[in-house]
Coordinates of C-alpha atoms in Angstrom, one line a residue:
X214 CA 69.0 79.8 165.2
X215 CA 71.0 82.8 166.2
X216 CA 74.1 81.3 164.6
X217 CA 72.2 80.5 161.4
X218 CA 71.0 84.2 161.4
X219 CA 74.7 85.4 161.8
X220 CA 75.9 83.1 158.9
X221 CA 73.0 84.1 156.7
X222 CA 73.9 88.0 157.3
X223 CA 77.4 87.1 156.7
X224 CA 76.5 85.6 153.3
X225 CA 74.4 88.5 152.2
X226 CA 76.5 90.6 150.0
X227 CA 74.7 93.9 150.9
X228 CA 75.1 93.5 154.5
X229 CA 77.1 96.0 156.7
X230 CA 79.8 93.4 157.4
X231 CA 80.1 92.4 153.6
X232 CA 80.4 95.9 152.5
X233 CA 83.0 96.9 155.3
X234 CA 85.1 93.7 154.2
X235 CA 85.1 94.8 150.5
X236 CA 86.0 98.3 151.5
X237 CA 89.0 97.1 153.4
X238 CA 90.1 95.0 150.6
X239 CA 89.9 97.6 148.0
X240 CA 91.7 100.1 150.6
X241 CA 94.7 97.4 150.8
X242 CA 94.6 97.2 147.0
X243 CA 95.0 100.9 146.5
X244 CA 97.7 101.1 149.2
X245 CA 99.6 98.4 147.9
X246 CA 99.4 100.0 144.2
X247 CA 100.6 103.5 145.7
X248 CA 103.5 101.8 147.5
X249 CA 104.4 100.1 144.2
X250 CA 104.1 103.1 142.3
X251 CA 106.4 105.1 145.0
X252 CA 108.7 102.3 144.7
X253 CA 109.1 102.5 141.3
X254 CA 109.3 106.5 141.3
X255 CA 112.1 106.1 143.7
X256 CA 113.9 103.8 141.7
X257 CA 113.6 106.1 138.8
X258 CA 114.8 109.0 140.7
X259 CA 117.8 107.1 142.0
X260 CA 118.9 106.2 138.4
X261 CA 120.8 108.8 136.3
X262 CA 119.3 108.7 132.8
X263 CA 121.4 109.7 129.9
X264 CA 118.5 111.1 127.9
X265 CA 114.8 111.5 127.8
X266 CA 114.3 108.2 126.0
X267 CA 116.0 106.5 128.9
X268 CA 113.5 107.9 131.3
X269 CA 110.6 107.0 129.1
X270 CA 111.6 103.4 128.9
X271 CA 111.4 102.9 132.6
X272 CA 108.1 104.6 133.2
X273 CA 105.1 102.1 133.3
X274 CA 103.1 102.0 129.9
X275 CA 100.0 102.8 131.7
X276 CA 101.2 106.0 133.3
X277 CA 102.4 107.3 129.9
X278 CA 98.9 106.4 128.2
X279 CA 97.1 108.2 131.1
X280 CA 99.4 111.3 130.5
X281 CA 98.5 111.3 126.8
X282 CA 94.9 110.9 127.3
X283 CA 94.9 113.7 129.7
X284 CA 96.8 116.0 127.2
X285 CA 94.4 115.1 124.1
X286 CA 91.0 115.5 125.7
X287 CA 91.2 119.3 125.9
X288 CA 92.5 119.5 122.2
X289 CA 89.6 117.3 120.9
X290 CA 87.0 119.4 122.9
X291 CA 88.5 122.5 121.3
X292 CA 88.5 121.1 117.7
X293 CA 85.0 119.9 118.1
X294 CA 83.7 123.4 118.3
X295 CA 85.3 124.6 115.0
X296 CA 83.2 124.6 111.9
X297 CA 84.9 124.0 108.4
X298 CA 86.0 127.2 106.9
X299 CA 85.3 129.2 110.2
X300 CA 88.1 130.1 112.7
X301 CA 85.7 130.7 115.6
X302 CA 82.3 129.4 116.5
X303 CA 79.4 131.6 117.1
X304 CA 77.2 128.7 118.6
X305 CA 76.5 129.1 122.2
X306 CA 78.5 127.3 124.8
X307 CA 77.1 123.9 125.6
X308 CA 75.4 123.7 129.0
X309 CA 77.2 121.8 131.7
X310 CA 76.1 118.2 132.0
X311 CA 73.7 117.5 134.9
X312 CA 75.0 115.9 138.0
X313 CA 74.8 112.2 137.5
X314 CA 74.5 112.2 133.7
X315 CA 77.2 110.8 131.4
X316 CA 79.8 113.1 130.2
X317 CA 79.8 113.9 126.4
X318 CA 82.4 115.9 124.2
X319 CA 80.2 118.7 122.5
X320 CA 80.2 118.5 118.8
X321 CA 80.1 121.5 116.2
X322 CA 76.8 122.1 114.6
X323 CA 76.1 120.7 111.2
X324 CA 75.3 123.1 108.2
X325 CA 73.2 121.4 106.1
X326 CA 72.8 124.1 103.6
X327 CA 76.5 123.7 102.7
X328 CA 76.2 120.4 101.6
X329 CA 73.4 120.9 98.9
X330 CA 74.6 124.3 97.4
X331 CA 73.2 127.8 97.5
X332 CA 69.9 128.6 99.2
X333 CA 67.0 129.8 96.8
X334 CA 66.0 133.4 96.3
X335 CA 63.4 134.7 98.6
X336 CA 60.2 134.7 96.5
X337 CA 58.8 138.2 97.7
X338 CA 57.4 141.1 96.1
X339 CA 60.9 142.4 95.6
X340 CA 61.9 139.6 93.1
X341 CA 61.7 141.0 89.6
X342 CA 59.6 139.1 87.2
X343 CA 61.8 137.1 84.7
X344 CA 61.9 139.0 81.3
X345 CA 61.2 135.6 79.4
X346 CA 57.8 135.8 81.0
X347 CA 57.3 139.3 80.0
X348 CA 58.6 139.6 76.3
X349 CA 60.1 136.5 74.7
X350 CA 61.3 138.3 71.7
X351 CA 63.1 140.9 74.1
X352 CA 64.7 138.1 76.2
X353 CA 66.1 136.5 73.1
X354 CA 67.3 139.6 71.2
X355 CA 70.9 139.9 70.2
X356 CA 73.3 141.4 72.7
X357 CA 74.7 144.6 70.9
X358 CA 78.3 145.6 71.5
X359 CA 79.8 148.8 70.0
X360 CA 82.9 148.9 67.9
X361 CA 84.7 150.9 65.4
X362 CA 86.2 150.2 61.8
X363 CA 90.0 150.3 62.4
X364 CA 91.2 150.4 58.8
X365 CA 90.9 153.1 56.2
X366 CA 88.4 151.0 54.1
X367 CA 87.0 147.6 54.6
X368 CA 84.9 145.1 52.7
X369 CA 81.6 144.0 53.9
X370 CA 80.7 140.5 53.2
X371 CA 77.6 138.3 52.9
X372 CA 79.1 135.5 55.0
X373 CA 82.0 134.9 57.6
X374 CA 85.0 134.4 55.5
X375 CA 86.7 135.8 52.5
X376 CA 85.2 133.1 50.2
X377 CA 81.9 135.1 50.6
X378 CA 81.2 137.9 48.3
X379 CA 82.1 141.4 49.2
X380 CA 78.9 143.4 48.9
X381 CA 79.8 146.6 50.3
X382 CA 82.5 148.8 51.8
X383 CA 82.9 150.8 55.0
X384 CA 85.2 153.7 55.7
X385 CA 87.4 153.7 58.8
X386 CA 86.5 155.1 62.2
X387 CA 82.8 154.4 61.4
X388 CA 80.7 153.2 64.5
X389 CA 79.0 150.1 64.2
X390 CA 76.7 147.6 66.4
X391 CA 78.3 144.2 66.5
X392 CA 75.3 141.6 67.0
X393 CA 77.0 138.0 66.5
X394 CA 80.2 136.2 66.0
X395 CA 81.4 133.3 64.1
X396 CA 84.9 132.4 64.9
X397 CA 87.0 135.5 64.0
X398 CA 84.3 137.2 62.0
X399 CA 81.7 139.4 63.4
X400 CA 78.1 140.4 62.2
X401 CA 77.5 143.9 62.2
X402 CA 75.0 146.8 61.4
X403 CA 75.2 150.6 61.4
X404 CA 71.8 151.1 62.9
X405 CA 69.1 149.1 64.4
X406 CA 66.9 148.8 61.2
X407 CA 69.9 148.5 58.9
X408 CA 71.3 145.7 56.9
X409 CA 73.6 143.1 58.6
X410 CA 76.9 142.2 57.1
X411 CA 80.0 140.2 58.1
X412 CA 83.4 141.7 58.7
X413 CA 86.8 140.2 59.8
X414 CA 87.5 140.9 63.4
X415 CA 91.0 142.1 62.4
X416 CA 89.2 145.0 61.1
X417 CA 87.4 146.2 64.0
X418 CA 88.2 147.8 67.5
X419 CA 86.2 146.0 69.8
X420 CA 86.5 145.4 73.6
X421 CA 88.1 141.9 74.0
X422 CA 85.9 141.3 77.2
X423 CA 82.8 142.2 75.3
X424 CA 83.5 139.8 72.6
X425 CA 82.4 136.9 74.8
X426 CA 79.0 138.2 75.6
X427 CA 77.8 138.1 71.9
X428 CA 75.7 135.4 70.7
X429 CA 77.7 132.6 68.6
X430 CA 75.9 132.3 65.3
X431 CA 75.3 128.6 64.6
X432 CA 76.7 127.0 61.7
X433 CA 73.3 125.7 60.4
X434 CA 72.3 129.6 60.2
X435 CA 75.1 130.4 57.9
X436 CA 74.5 130.0 54.1
X437 CA 77.0 128.0 52.0
X438 CA 79.6 130.3 50.5
X439 CA 78.8 131.1 46.7
X440 CA 80.7 129.8 43.9
X441 CA 84.0 131.3 43.2
X442 CA 84.2 134.3 41.0
X443 CA 86.4 132.6 38.3
X444 CA 86.9 133.6 34.7
X445 CA 89.2 132.0 31.9
X446 CA 91.6 133.6 29.5
X447 CA 90.3 133.1 25.8
X448 CA 93.5 133.5 23.9
X449 CA 97.3 133.4 24.6
X450 CA 99.1 136.7 25.1
X451 CA 96.7 138.7 27.3
X452 CA 98.4 141.6 28.8
X453 CA 98.0 141.7 32.7
X454 CA 98.5 145.4 33.3
X455 CA 98.8 147.4 36.5
X456 CA 95.6 149.6 35.8
X457 CA 92.5 149.5 33.8
X458 CA 93.6 150.8 30.4
X459 CA 96.3 150.2 27.5
X460 CA 98.3 153.3 28.9
X461 CA 99.1 151.3 32.1
X462 CA 102.2 149.2 32.3
X463 CA 102.1 145.6 31.3
X464 CA 103.3 143.3 34.0
X465 CA 103.1 139.8 32.1
X466 CA 101.1 137.8 29.6
X467 CA 98.6 135.2 30.4
X468 CA 98.2 132.1 28.4
X469 CA 94.7 130.6 26.9
X470 CA 92.5 128.9 29.5
X471 CA 94.3 130.2 32.3
X472 CA 91.9 130.5 35.4
X473 CA 92.0 134.0 37.2
X474 CA 90.0 135.2 40.1
X475 CA 87.7 138.3 39.6
X476 CA 87.9 141.1 42.2
X477 CA 86.1 144.0 40.9
X478 CA 85.2 145.8 37.8
X479 CA 85.7 149.4 36.2
X480 CA 83.9 150.0 32.9
X481 CA 85.2 147.1 30.8
X482 CA 88.2 146.2 32.6
X483 CA 88.4 143.5 35.5
X484 CA 90.6 143.7 38.6
X485 CA 91.8 140.3 38.9
X486 CA 94.3 137.9 40.8
X487 CA 96.5 135.9 38.4
X488 CA 98.8 132.8 39.0
X489 CA 101.8 133.5 41.0
X490 CA 100.3 136.0 43.4
X491 CA 100.1 138.8 40.5
X492 CA 97.3 141.5 41.1
X493 CA 96.4 143.3 37.9
X494 CA 93.8 144.4 35.4
X495 CA 92.8 142.7 32.1
X496 CA 90.3 143.7 29.3
X497 CA 86.8 141.9 29.9
X498 CA 86.4 141.0 26.3
X499 CA 89.3 138.7 26.4
X500 CA 87.8 136.6 29.2
X501 CA 85.0 134.0 29.3
X502 CA 83.0 134.7 32.4
X503 CA 79.4 133.8 33.5
X504 CA 77.2 136.9 33.6
X505 CA 75.8 135.8 37.0
X506 CA 79.5 136.4 38.3
X507 CA 79.7 139.7 36.8
X508 CA 76.7 140.8 38.8
X509 CA 78.2 139.9 41.9
X510 CA 81.2 142.1 41.5
X511 CA 81.7 145.4 43.3
X512 CA 82.5 148.6 41.1
X513 CA 86.0 149.9 41.6
X514 CA 85.9 153.0 43.8
X515 CA 89.5 154.1 42.9
X516 CA 91.9 153.0 40.2
X517 CA 95.6 153.2 40.1
X518 CA 97.4 156.6 39.2
X519 CA 98.9 155.7 35.8
X520 CA 101.4 158.5 36.2
X521 CA 102.7 158.2 39.8
X522 CA 105.4 160.3 41.3
X523 CA 108.7 158.6 40.9
X524 CA 109.8 158.9 44.5
X525 CA 111.0 156.7 47.5
X526 CA 112.2 157.3 51.0
X527 CA 115.4 155.9 52.5
X528 CA 114.3 153.5 55.2
X529 CA 117.7 152.8 57.0
X530 CA 120.4 155.0 58.5
X531 CA 123.9 155.4 57.1
X532 CA 123.0 154.0 53.5
X533 CA 125.9 154.0 51.2
X534 CA 125.7 156.2 48.1
X535 CA 127.7 154.8 45.2
X536 CA 128.9 155.7 41.8
X537 CA 127.5 152.7 40.2
X538 CA 125.1 149.8 40.9
X539 CA 127.4 147.5 42.6
X540 CA 129.1 147.5 45.9
X541 CA 132.5 147.5 44.3
X542 CA 131.9 151.3 43.2
X543 CA 133.3 153.8 45.3
X544 CA 131.2 155.2 48.0
X545 CA 130.5 159.0 47.6
X546 CA 128.5 159.5 50.6
X547 CA 126.0 158.4 53.1
X548 CA 122.4 159.2 53.7
X549 CA 120.0 158.6 56.8
X550 CA 116.4 157.1 57.0
X551 CA 113.4 159.5 56.0
X552 CA 115.2 161.5 53.2
X553 CA 112.8 161.4 50.1
X554 CA 114.7 160.9 46.9
X555 CA 113.7 161.0 43.1
X556 CA 113.9 157.7 41.3
X557 CA 115.6 158.4 38.0
X558 CA 116.8 155.1 36.9
X559 CA 117.1 151.3 37.7
X560 CA 119.8 148.5 36.9
X561 CA 119.3 145.1 38.3
X562 CA 118.9 145.3 42.1
X563 CA 120.1 149.1 42.3
X564 CA 118.2 152.3 41.8
X565 CA 119.8 155.6 40.7
X566 CA 118.4 158.4 42.9
X567 CA 118.6 162.2 42.9
X568 CA 119.0 163.8 46.4
X569 CA 117.3 166.9 47.7
X570 CA 120.4 168.9 46.9
X571 CA 120.9 167.5 43.3
X572 CA 123.4 164.9 43.9
X573 CA 123.0 161.8 41.9
X574 CA 124.0 158.4 43.3
X575 CA 123.2 154.4 43.2
X576 CA 121.5 152.9 46.2
X577 CA 120.6 149.3 46.8
X578 CA 116.8 148.9 46.1
X579 CA 116.0 147.3 49.4
X580 CA 116.9 150.4 51.1
X581 CA 114.3 152.5 49.7
X582 CA 110.8 152.3 50.3
X583 CA 108.5 152.5 47.2
X584 CA 105.8 150.7 45.7
X585 CA 105.9 148.1 42.8
X586 CA 103.6 150.3 40.8
X587 CA 106.3 153.1 41.0
X588 CA 109.1 150.8 40.2
X589 CA 107.7 149.5 36.9
X590 CA 107.7 153.0 35.8
X591 CA 111.4 153.8 36.7
X592 CA 113.3 153.6 33.6
X593 CA 116.3 151.3 33.1
X594 CA 119.6 153.5 33.1
X595 CA 123.1 152.4 32.0
X596 CA 124.4 155.8 33.0
X597 CA 127.2 154.5 35.1
X598 CA 131.0 154.0 34.8
X599 CA 132.7 150.7 34.2
X600 CA 133.8 148.9 37.2
X601 CA 137.2 149.6 38.5
X602 CA 140.0 147.0 37.4
X603 CA 141.2 146.6 40.8
X604 CA 139.8 143.9 43.2
X605 CA 137.0 143.8 45.5
X606 CA 136.1 146.5 48.0
X607 CA 138.0 146.5 51.3
X608 CA 136.9 143.9 53.5
X609 CA 136.4 141.2 51.0
X610 CA 138.9 138.4 50.5
X611 CA 141.0 138.6 47.2
X612 CA 139.6 135.1 46.2
X613 CA 136.0 136.0 46.4
X614 CA 135.7 136.4 42.7
X615 CA 137.0 132.9 42.2
X616 CA 134.2 131.0 44.4
X617 CA 130.8 130.9 42.7
X618 CA 127.5 131.6 44.5
X619 CA 125.7 128.7 45.8
X620 CA 122.3 129.3 44.6
X621 CA 121.4 125.4 44.8
X622 CA 122.5 125.5 48.5
X623 CA 120.1 128.5 49.1
X624 CA 117.2 126.7 47.2
X625 CA 117.9 123.5 49.3
X626 CA 117.9 125.4 52.5
X627 CA 114.5 127.0 51.9
X628 CA 112.6 123.7 52.0
X629 CA 113.3 123.5 55.7
X630 CA 111.2 126.6 56.6
X631 CA 108.9 125.8 59.3
X632 CA 111.3 123.1 60.9
X633 CA 111.4 123.2 64.6
X634 CA 114.2 124.8 66.7
X635 CA 116.1 122.5 69.1
X636 CA 119.4 123.8 70.8
X637 CA 122.1 121.2 69.7
X638 CA 120.0 119.9 67.1
X639 CA 121.3 119.4 63.7
X640 CA 118.8 117.4 61.5
X641 CA 115.3 117.6 60.5
X642 CA 114.4 114.7 62.6
X643 CA 115.6 116.4 65.8
X644 CA 115.1 120.1 64.9
X645 CA 118.0 122.6 64.2
X646 CA 120.0 125.4 66.0
X647 CA 121.5 128.0 64.0
X648 CA 124.9 126.5 63.2
X649 CA 123.4 123.1 63.3
X650 CA 121.1 124.2 60.4
X651 CA 124.0 125.6 58.4
X652 CA 126.1 122.4 58.9
X653 CA 123.6 120.2 58.1
X654 CA 122.7 122.2 54.6
X655 CA 126.3 122.3 53.6
X656 CA 126.9 118.8 54.6
X657 CA 124.5 117.7 51.8
X658 CA 127.1 119.4 49.4
X659 CA 130.2 117.7 50.6
X660 CA 131.1 120.6 53.0
X661 CA 132.0 119.9 56.7
X662 CA 131.5 122.9 58.8
X663 CA 132.0 123.0 62.6
X664 CA 129.2 123.1 65.0
X665 CA 129.2 126.7 66.3
X666 CA 128.6 130.0 64.6
X667 CA 132.0 131.4 65.8
X668 CA 133.9 128.5 64.5
X669 CA 132.1 128.8 61.1
X670 CA 133.4 132.1 60.6
X671 CA 136.9 131.3 59.2
X672 CA 138.5 131.8 55.8
X673 CA 139.4 128.2 56.0
X674 CA 136.2 127.3 54.7
X675 CA 135.8 130.0 52.0
X676 CA 136.3 133.7 51.2
X677 CA 135.2 136.8 53.6
X678 CA 132.5 138.6 51.7
X679 CA 132.6 141.8 53.9
X680 CA 129.6 144.1 53.4
X681 CA 126.1 143.0 53.2
X682 CA 125.7 144.7 49.8
X683 CA 128.2 142.2 48.4
X684 CA 126.2 139.1 49.6
X685 CA 125.4 136.5 47.1
X686 CA 122.9 133.2 47.4
X687 CA 124.5 130.7 49.8
X688 CA 126.6 132.9 51.8
X689 CA 127.0 132.3 55.3
X690 CA 125.9 135.4 57.4
X691 CA 127.3 136.1 60.9
X692 CA 125.8 138.1 63.6
X693 CA 127.2 139.1 67.2
X694 CA 125.7 139.9 70.5
X695 CA 122.4 138.0 70.0
X696 CA 120.5 136.1 72.6
X697 CA 122.4 137.7 75.5
X698 CA 125.7 136.4 74.3
X699 CA 128.8 138.4 73.5
X700 CA 130.6 137.8 70.2
X701 CA 129.6 135.7 67.2
X702 CA 126.4 134.1 68.2
X703 CA 124.2 133.7 65.2
X704 CA 124.7 132.3 61.7
X705 CA 122.4 132.4 58.6
X706 CA 122.3 131.4 55.0
X707 CA 121.6 134.2 52.3
X708 CA 119.0 133.4 49.7
X709 CA 119.0 136.5 47.7
X710 CA 116.6 139.4 47.5
X711 CA 117.7 140.9 50.8
X712 CA 116.8 137.7 52.7
X713 CA 118.2 134.9 54.8
X714 CA 117.0 131.6 56.3
X715 CA 118.0 130.6 59.5
X716 CA 116.9 128.7 62.8
X717 CA 115.8 131.3 65.1
X718 CA 113.9 130.4 68.2
X719 CA 111.7 127.5 69.8
X720 CA 108.7 129.6 69.0
X721 CA 109.7 130.3 65.3
X722 CA 111.8 127.4 64.4
X723 CA 113.6 127.6 60.9
X724 CA 112.1 131.0 59.0
X725 CA 113.0 133.5 56.5
X726 CA 114.0 137.1 57.5
X727 CA 114.9 140.4 55.7
X728 CA 118.3 141.3 56.3
X729 CA 118.0 145.1 56.2
X730 CA 116.2 145.5 59.5
X731 CA 118.1 147.6 62.0
X732 CA 118.3 144.6 64.3
X733 CA 120.1 142.6 61.7
X734 CA 122.3 145.5 60.4
X735 CA 123.4 146.6 63.7
X736 CA 124.6 143.0 64.7
X737 CA 126.1 142.0 61.3
X738 CA 129.6 141.0 61.7
X739 CA 130.6 139.6 58.3
X740 CA 130.0 136.7 55.9
X741 CA 131.8 133.7 54.3
X742 CA 131.4 132.4 50.7
X743 CA 131.8 128.8 51.0
X744 CA 134.2 126.9 49.0
X745 CA 132.7 123.7 47.7

């Protein structure tokens, strides 16, 4: 019985003897593992490694893994305390876990509000009552923005566009209230109870930022434009004059059934727009016009002066004064910009002038600032000597007179206005640079030009023109020191009337420019009249 009792105690896993045996066994396991690690470490120490990688390959993977966990655990605990967008947490430090409880990594507090948007306003007595609950009309009233008329005189219209009637005028520097907008047009009034008109934004000084606070007028609230104010010429030969009276100068004659646009009325004359962009006056009795259209016209406030002073102002520096109306005449002096001269005669593209000191000379017309109204009244003059028998003026090739101007080249070149710019391009399909454009145009007329502006400036392709005043349509014009480059760097085709067509920049493409601006005159190098 005693033996059985001892055997039963030995088989009991919770008996003292069993616990002692298990403790001894585990102690032996730990000692054996420790001895194994010591042996491995001694082996590692006794080995000379050439690099850190050699050392790591000899360490047990379990040891490396334990080291990584020991390093990463503090980092994970630190990151768990950081909220998104916040560098340091203001939450209280978590309490230490109670003895015997499981260890857990503390988590950052969750901000639920951040996931659903802004919190609502506090509905207290300090919160104002919405305006729309007090007065709907006040809440929906137009926002008023102050502005000032920026031109000397402007039309007021009954709709947002020039196709609407001009129903009034307003003077410059007048303060107005802007209450709405539609595109580039603004709805204005001079006072709160005053009538509302439309005016182009180009004619107003208004805060750019304030424009976006205005109400956009809906298209459905805008009336359709009225019928155009058109009249028809009754018979052939109607004189279009530059003022309301027969003592004004006739600009052209109009044929029967020609349609013209009516601008304003003065007594029994209409101010009209005629085909070709002409702007003049015709006698009312020679037009067929609906009476309702006449009622829509404004009465002209002013009319042109029938006898304006025949004067002009020199607009460039170092303008040549010549003995006759041609650049081949001798130069008798120079004059600078800003000098006012009397206009005493005209011949083709030249004006005869009288200087303040009484000197009389001829000046190229594009170099004098005046109006068409004045020029029409300058008498034609032939008071100039015959051209000298000798050849062209210095700087021009001797064979220049033997090469005809290429007006057809100029006409052909103009059709490409608006074509895009492309460096290295030489066709309408790809775009043009300056020399690519000129070479393409002349190639259509059987002339092969090089592909650079500097190379095209060569008398092998024609005759040197010299002065800008001696240019003719089709001439190649050359400019230097443009686009940050030195030497000849740009070429254009002269088309007449002081204008040239050329490929300019990626923003502009092919365009027409006036040649007499200081930018071009100061960079002009010369010209070639191409031999075809």
